[in-house]
mmCIF file of C-alpha atoms and ligand atoms in Angstrom:
data_model
loop_
_atom_site.group_PDB
_atom_site.id
_atom_site.type_symbol
_atom_site.label_atom_id
_atom_site.label_comp_id
_atom_site.label_asym_id
_atom_site.label_seq_id
_atom_site.Cartn_x
_atom_site.Cartn_y
_atom_site.Cartn_z
ATOM 1 C CA UNK A 246 107.733 103.566 103.192
ATOM 2 C CA UNK A 247 105.709 106.738 102.662
ATOM 3 C CA UNK A 248 104.762 108.895 105.643
ATOM 4 C CA UNK A 249 101.395 108.323 107.329
ATOM 5 C CA UNK A 250 98.803 110.869 106.241
ATOM 6 C CA UNK A 251 97.297 112.964 109.006
ATOM 7 C CA UNK A 252 93.751 112.514 110.240
ATOM 8 C CA UNK A 253 93.765 109.361 112.392
ATOM 9 C CA UNK A 254 91.973 106.225 111.255
ATOM 10 C CA UNK A 255 89.539 108.056 108.944
ATOM 11 C CA UNK A 256 92.298 109.834 107.045
ATOM 12 C CA UNK A 257 94.405 106.686 106.791
ATOM 13 C CA UNK A 258 91.389 104.638 105.674
ATOM 14 C CA UNK A 259 90.609 107.166 102.936
ATOM 15 C CA UNK A 260 94.236 106.990 101.733
ATOM 16 C CA UNK A 261 94.191 103.162 101.716
ATOM 17 C CA UNK A 262 90.880 103.089 99.834
ATOM 18 C CA UNK A 263 92.310 105.479 97.252
ATOM 19 C CA UNK A 264 95.277 103.168 96.739
ATOM 20 C CA UNK A 265 92.929 100.175 96.406
ATOM 21 C CA UNK A 266 90.799 102.022 93.852
ATOM 22 C CA UNK A 267 93.857 103.173 91.877
ATOM 23 C CA UNK A 268 95.226 99.610 91.748
ATOM 24 C CA UNK A 269 91.809 98.333 90.634
ATOM 25 C CA UNK A 270 91.699 100.934 87.853
ATOM 26 C CA UNK A 271 95.163 99.896 86.645
ATOM 27 C CA UNK A 272 94.068 96.259 86.627
ATOM 28 C CA UNK A 273 90.630 96.917 85.106
ATOM 29 C CA UNK A 274 88.952 95.535 88.222
ATOM 30 C CA UNK A 275 85.938 96.658 90.219
ATOM 31 C CA UNK A 276 86.942 97.966 93.681
ATOM 32 C CA UNK A 277 84.097 95.948 95.231
ATOM 33 C CA UNK A 278 86.019 92.783 94.278
ATOM 34 C CA UNK A 279 88.650 93.563 96.932
ATOM 35 C CA UNK A 280 87.940 93.023 100.638
ATOM 36 C CA UNK A 281 89.996 95.233 102.924
ATOM 37 C CA UNK A 282 90.927 93.190 105.991
ATOM 38 C CA UNK A 283 92.165 95.569 108.698
ATOM 39 C CA UNK A 284 94.868 93.781 110.685
ATOM 40 C CA UNK A 285 94.246 94.817 114.283
ATOM 41 C CA UNK A 286 96.805 92.547 115.983
ATOM 42 C CA UNK A 287 98.638 94.374 118.754
ATOM 43 C CA UNK A 288 95.922 97.019 119.059
ATOM 44 C CA UNK A 289 93.295 97.116 121.830
ATOM 45 C CA UNK A 290 89.557 96.635 121.323
ATOM 46 C CA UNK A 291 89.077 100.441 121.485
ATOM 47 C CA UNK A 292 91.191 100.875 118.345
ATOM 48 C CA UNK A 293 89.070 98.275 116.565
ATOM 49 C CA UNK A 294 85.911 100.079 117.683
ATOM 50 C CA UNK A 295 87.217 103.375 116.227
ATOM 51 C CA UNK A 296 88.046 101.595 112.970
ATOM 52 C CA UNK A 297 84.546 100.091 112.902
ATOM 53 C CA UNK A 298 83.077 103.567 113.447
ATOM 54 C CA UNK A 299 85.197 104.799 110.515
ATOM 55 C CA UNK A 300 83.480 102.174 108.333
ATOM 56 C CA UNK A 301 85.762 99.122 108.385
ATOM 57 C CA UNK A 302 83.825 95.850 108.602
ATOM 58 C CA UNK A 303 86.506 93.141 108.263
ATOM 59 C CA UNK A 304 89.274 92.626 110.828
ATOM 60 C CA UNK A 305 92.231 90.252 110.855
ATOM 61 C CA UNK A 306 94.013 88.817 113.876
ATOM 62 C CA UNK A 307 96.913 86.395 113.864
ATOM 63 C CA UNK A 308 96.429 84.890 117.333
ATOM 64 C CA UNK A 309 93.316 83.009 118.420
ATOM 65 C CA UNK A 310 93.349 84.212 122.015
ATOM 66 C CA UNK A 311 93.857 87.879 121.174
ATOM 67 C CA UNK A 312 91.182 87.701 118.482
ATOM 68 C CA UNK A 313 88.559 85.976 120.626
ATOM 69 C CA UNK A 314 89.125 88.481 123.454
ATOM 70 C CA UNK A 315 88.592 91.438 121.092
ATOM 71 C CA UNK A 316 85.629 89.786 119.376
ATOM 72 C CA UNK A 317 83.932 89.266 122.775
ATOM 73 C CA UNK A 318 84.628 92.839 123.872
ATOM 74 C CA UNK A 319 83.134 94.214 120.662
ATOM 75 C CA UNK A 320 80.180 91.812 120.668
ATOM 76 C CA UNK A 321 79.341 93.014 124.186
ATOM 77 C CA UNK A 322 78.973 96.500 122.663
ATOM 78 C CA UNK A 323 76.803 95.133 119.835
ATOM 79 C CA UNK A 324 79.595 95.350 117.227
ATOM 80 C CA UNK A 325 79.927 92.263 115.034
ATOM 81 C CA UNK A 326 82.559 92.589 112.314
ATOM 82 C CA UNK A 327 83.685 89.799 110.018
ATOM 83 C CA UNK A 328 86.682 88.231 111.807
ATOM 84 C CA UNK A 329 89.537 86.753 109.776
ATOM 85 C CA UNK A 330 92.195 84.537 111.325
ATOM 86 C CA UNK A 331 95.284 85.405 109.283
ATOM 87 C CA UNK A 332 97.886 83.623 111.414
ATOM 88 C CA UNK A 333 98.930 80.055 111.821
ATOM 89 C CA UNK A 334 96.541 77.899 113.842
ATOM 90 C CA UNK A 335 97.553 75.211 116.346
ATOM 91 C CA UNK A 336 95.378 72.114 116.512
ATOM 92 C CA UNK A 337 94.663 72.669 120.236
ATOM 93 C CA UNK A 338 93.114 76.113 119.480
ATOM 94 C CA UNK A 339 90.852 74.952 116.675
ATOM 95 C CA UNK A 340 87.628 74.865 118.681
ATOM 96 C CA UNK A 341 87.736 78.520 119.862
ATOM 97 C CA UNK A 342 89.012 79.536 116.433
ATOM 98 C CA UNK A 343 86.025 78.124 114.539
ATOM 99 C CA UNK A 344 83.661 79.596 117.128
ATOM 100 C CA UNK A 345 85.015 83.138 116.757
ATOM 101 C CA UNK A 346 86.414 83.535 113.256
ATOM 102 C CA UNK A 347 84.314 83.737 110.097
ATOM 103 C CA UNK A 348 87.136 82.669 107.804
ATOM 104 C CA UNK A 349 90.567 81.119 108.350
ATOM 105 C CA UNK A 350 93.302 82.328 105.963
ATOM 106 C CA UNK A 351 96.285 80.209 106.950
ATOM 107 C CA UNK A 352 95.389 76.512 106.946
ATOM 108 C CA UNK A 353 98.445 74.586 105.775
ATOM 109 C CA UNK A 354 98.261 70.890 106.708
ATOM 110 C CA UNK A 355 95.958 67.921 106.406
ATOM 111 C CA UNK A 356 96.220 67.421 110.168
ATOM 112 C CA UNK A 357 94.853 70.925 110.706
ATOM 113 C CA UNK A 358 92.120 70.453 108.088
ATOM 114 C CA UNK A 359 90.950 67.318 109.876
ATOM 115 C CA UNK A 360 91.061 68.992 113.289
ATOM 116 C CA UNK A 361 88.975 71.897 111.972
ATOM 117 C CA UNK A 362 86.407 69.583 110.376
ATOM 118 C CA UNK A 363 86.190 67.596 113.627
ATOM 119 C CA UNK A 364 85.704 70.705 115.787
ATOM 120 C CA UNK A 365 83.162 72.431 113.555
ATOM 121 C CA UNK A 366 79.370 72.306 113.841
ATOM 122 C CA UNK A 367 78.846 73.986 110.478
ATOM 123 C CA UNK A 368 80.984 74.477 107.342
ATOM 124 C CA UNK A 369 84.140 76.514 108.004
ATOM 125 C CA UNK A 370 85.286 78.926 105.291
ATOM 126 C CA UNK A 371 89.027 78.804 104.776
ATOM 127 C CA UNK A 372 91.987 79.474 102.537
ATOM 128 C CA UNK A 373 95.131 77.381 102.238
ATOM 129 C CA UNK A 374 98.416 79.149 102.992
ATOM 130 C CA UNK A 375 100.973 78.429 100.283
ATOM 131 C CA UNK A 376 104.695 78.994 100.778
ATOM 132 C CA UNK A 377 105.244 80.187 97.217
ATOM 133 C CA UNK A 378 108.704 81.624 97.804
ATOM 134 C CA UNK A 379 109.990 78.454 99.485
ATOM 135 C CA UNK A 380 111.595 80.355 102.372
ATOM 136 C CA UNK A 381 112.331 77.741 105.074
ATOM 137 C CA UNK A 382 111.161 80.066 107.886
ATOM 138 C CA UNK A 383 107.697 80.534 106.378
ATOM 139 C CA UNK A 384 104.483 78.722 107.187
ATOM 140 C CA UNK A 385 102.402 77.344 104.360
ATOM 141 C CA UNK A 386 102.322 74.254 102.226
ATOM 142 C CA UNK A 387 104.666 73.941 99.223
ATOM 143 C CA UNK A 388 102.877 74.365 95.877
ATOM 144 C CA UNK A 389 103.629 70.695 95.148
ATOM 145 C CA UNK A 390 101.651 69.658 98.238
ATOM 146 C CA UNK A 391 98.549 71.596 97.274
ATOM 147 C CA UNK A 392 96.777 68.954 95.122
ATOM 148 C CA UNK A 393 97.023 66.384 97.913
ATOM 149 C CA UNK A 394 95.731 68.791 100.528
ATOM 150 C CA UNK A 395 92.804 69.866 98.336
ATOM 151 C CA UNK A 396 92.010 66.217 97.664
ATOM 152 C CA UNK A 397 91.845 65.569 101.427
ATOM 153 C CA UNK A 398 89.618 68.622 101.895
ATOM 154 C CA UNK A 399 87.085 67.323 99.368
ATOM 155 C CA UNK A 400 86.293 64.416 101.694
ATOM 156 C CA UNK A 401 85.612 66.812 104.604
ATOM 157 C CA UNK A 402 82.263 68.560 104.035
ATOM 158 C CA UNK A 403 82.803 70.935 106.955
ATOM 159 C CA UNK A 404 86.141 72.168 105.547
ATOM 160 C CA UNK A 405 85.119 74.615 102.833
ATOM 161 C CA UNK A 406 88.294 75.660 101.009
ATOM 162 C CA UNK A 407 87.545 78.834 99.035
ATOM 163 C CA UNK A 408 90.972 80.203 98.228
ATOM 164 C CA UNK A 409 94.705 80.545 98.750
ATOM 165 C CA UNK A 410 96.801 82.839 100.904
ATOM 166 C CA UNK A 411 100.465 83.796 100.874
ATOM 167 C CA UNK A 412 102.977 86.136 102.465
ATOM 168 C CA UNK A 413 105.669 87.471 100.132
ATOM 169 C CA UNK A 414 109.294 87.688 101.286
ATOM 170 C CA UNK A 415 110.085 90.908 103.150
ATOM 171 C CA UNK A 416 111.540 93.476 100.765
ATOM 172 C CA UNK A 417 111.620 97.269 100.480
ATOM 173 C CA UNK A 418 110.567 96.939 96.814
ATOM 174 C CA UNK A 419 106.919 95.868 96.317
ATOM 175 C CA UNK A 420 107.794 94.693 92.782
ATOM 176 C CA UNK A 421 109.735 91.844 94.423
ATOM 177 C CA UNK A 422 106.363 90.452 95.584
ATOM 178 C CA UNK A 423 104.842 90.390 92.102
ATOM 179 C CA UNK A 424 106.135 86.968 90.946
ATOM 180 C CA UNK A 425 104.975 85.431 94.242
ATOM 181 C CA UNK A 426 101.491 86.916 93.901
ATOM 182 C CA UNK A 427 101.286 85.970 90.224
ATOM 183 C CA UNK A 428 102.134 82.367 91.081
ATOM 184 C CA UNK A 429 99.433 82.274 93.763
ATOM 185 C CA UNK A 430 96.933 83.583 91.205
ATOM 186 C CA UNK A 431 97.975 80.862 88.763
ATOM 187 C CA UNK A 432 97.565 78.199 91.461
ATOM 188 C CA UNK A 433 94.129 79.536 92.373
ATOM 189 C CA UNK A 434 92.958 79.393 88.761
ATOM 190 C CA UNK A 435 94.473 75.941 88.268
ATOM 191 C CA UNK A 436 92.500 74.595 91.242
ATOM 192 C CA UNK A 437 89.312 76.593 90.714
ATOM 193 C CA UNK A 438 89.661 78.553 93.963
ATOM 194 C CA UNK A 439 88.216 82.083 93.675
ATOM 195 C CA UNK A 440 89.700 83.805 96.761
ATOM 196 C CA UNK A 441 93.272 85.118 96.957
ATOM 197 C CA UNK A 442 94.498 86.584 100.255
ATOM 198 C CA UNK A 443 97.704 88.447 99.453
ATOM 199 C CA UNK A 444 99.214 91.882 99.980
ATOM 200 C CA UNK A 445 100.071 93.814 103.134
ATOM 201 C CA UNK A 446 100.941 97.476 103.838
ATOM 202 C CA UNK A 447 104.111 97.327 101.724
ATOM 203 C CA UNK A 448 102.794 95.523 98.669
ATOM 204 C CA UNK A 449 98.988 95.488 98.509
ATOM 205 C CA UNK A 450 98.834 97.623 95.356
ATOM 206 C CA UNK A 451 100.851 94.992 93.468
ATOM 207 C CA UNK A 452 98.745 92.198 95.013
ATOM 208 C CA UNK A 453 95.546 93.798 93.682
ATOM 209 C CA UNK A 454 97.094 94.134 90.229
ATOM 210 C CA UNK A 455 97.792 90.381 90.436
ATOM 211 C CA UNK A 456 94.239 89.486 91.469
ATOM 212 C CA UNK A 457 94.045 89.705 95.295
ATOM 213 C CA UNK A 458 90.477 89.444 96.609
ATOM 214 C CA UNK A 459 91.590 90.021 100.221
ATOM 215 C CA UNK A 460 94.339 92.443 101.253
ATOM 216 C CA UNK A 461 95.556 92.254 104.865
ATOM 217 C CA UNK A 462 96.531 95.739 105.977
ATOM 218 C CA UNK A 463 97.763 96.710 109.436
ATOM 219 C CA UNK A 464 100.253 99.579 109.610
ATOM 220 C CA UNK A 465 98.796 101.692 106.796
ATOM 221 C CA UNK A 466 95.521 101.846 108.767
ATOM 222 C CA UNK A 467 96.543 101.793 112.433
ATOM 223 C CA UNK A 468 100.114 103.126 112.306
ATOM 224 C CA UNK A 469 103.168 101.291 113.628
ATOM 225 C CA UNK A 470 102.118 98.619 116.111
ATOM 226 C CA UNK A 471 102.774 99.384 119.802
ATOM 227 C CA UNK A 472 105.812 97.463 121.086
HETATM 228 C C1 LIG B 198 100.719 91.480 110.537
HETATM 229 C C2 LIG B 198 100.248 90.805 109.319
HETATM 230 C C3 LIG B 198 99.748 91.553 108.238
HETATM 231 C C4 LIG B 198 99.692 93.074 108.213
HETATM 232 O O1 LIG B 198 100.961 93.605 108.045
HETATM 233 P P1 LIG B 198 101.159 95.197 107.846
HETATM 234 O O2 LIG B 198 102.540 95.283 107.309
HETATM 235 O O3 LIG B 198 100.989 95.809 109.191
HETATM 236 O O4 LIG B 198 100.143 95.660 106.881
HETATM 237 C C5 LIG B 198 99.283 90.843 107.135
HETATM 238 N N1 LIG B 198 99.305 89.493 107.088
HETATM 239 C C6 LIG B 198 99.785 88.753 108.105
HETATM 240 C C7 LIG B 198 99.785 87.272 107.987
HETATM 241 C C8 LIG B 198 100.279 89.377 109.249
HETATM 242 O O5 LIG B 198 100.752 88.629 110.245
#
């Protein structure tokens, strides 16, 4: 891991944007095709406010309760970012989740799809989490289960599946993530899903080269999370 550049959130944001632009150049992509989702989990609302002031507009949280609390605190100050739920969702938290979050990245079961459709008043944007690597400890549906899940979603008008999401196995070498990201891109094309949420602090450059439309970046923007 490279050292954090100096300069607080603005300096770190500039460094991340440079890396995004460099990866886009290598891949022949337009930088506007990549949404930077700043992962603010573990950080207080004040840190999110500073990031907003630095120009970030999309934030990711992996817990419903933490995300709704921060979203309310910011809304009270007139700040309304795009909120992404990047973590696994339990069926009993679906109602607050669809009320707070603009897009859900980690839907991975038909049961959850149905619960979301039942709790929603308007179409819910979402991505399906795929366990590409097959690690038993990971959330996400197996690639083989994807056609069935997408078939179920087509009968639920309020469940608007727009893309796929994955988390690559932890590794010090970002190149280890490439086959996982490439497979997710193939699955997205195969099923006509335009959005790909993949890439974190350690491997987002590779994810962009493989077609990521959403990169989920925490530590490179905020620093190491407080314990
Ligand atoms: C925490 C988290 C991230 C961000 O990880 P960093 O290494 O801090 O960039 C991305 N995606 C998910 C699903 C996460 O839980």
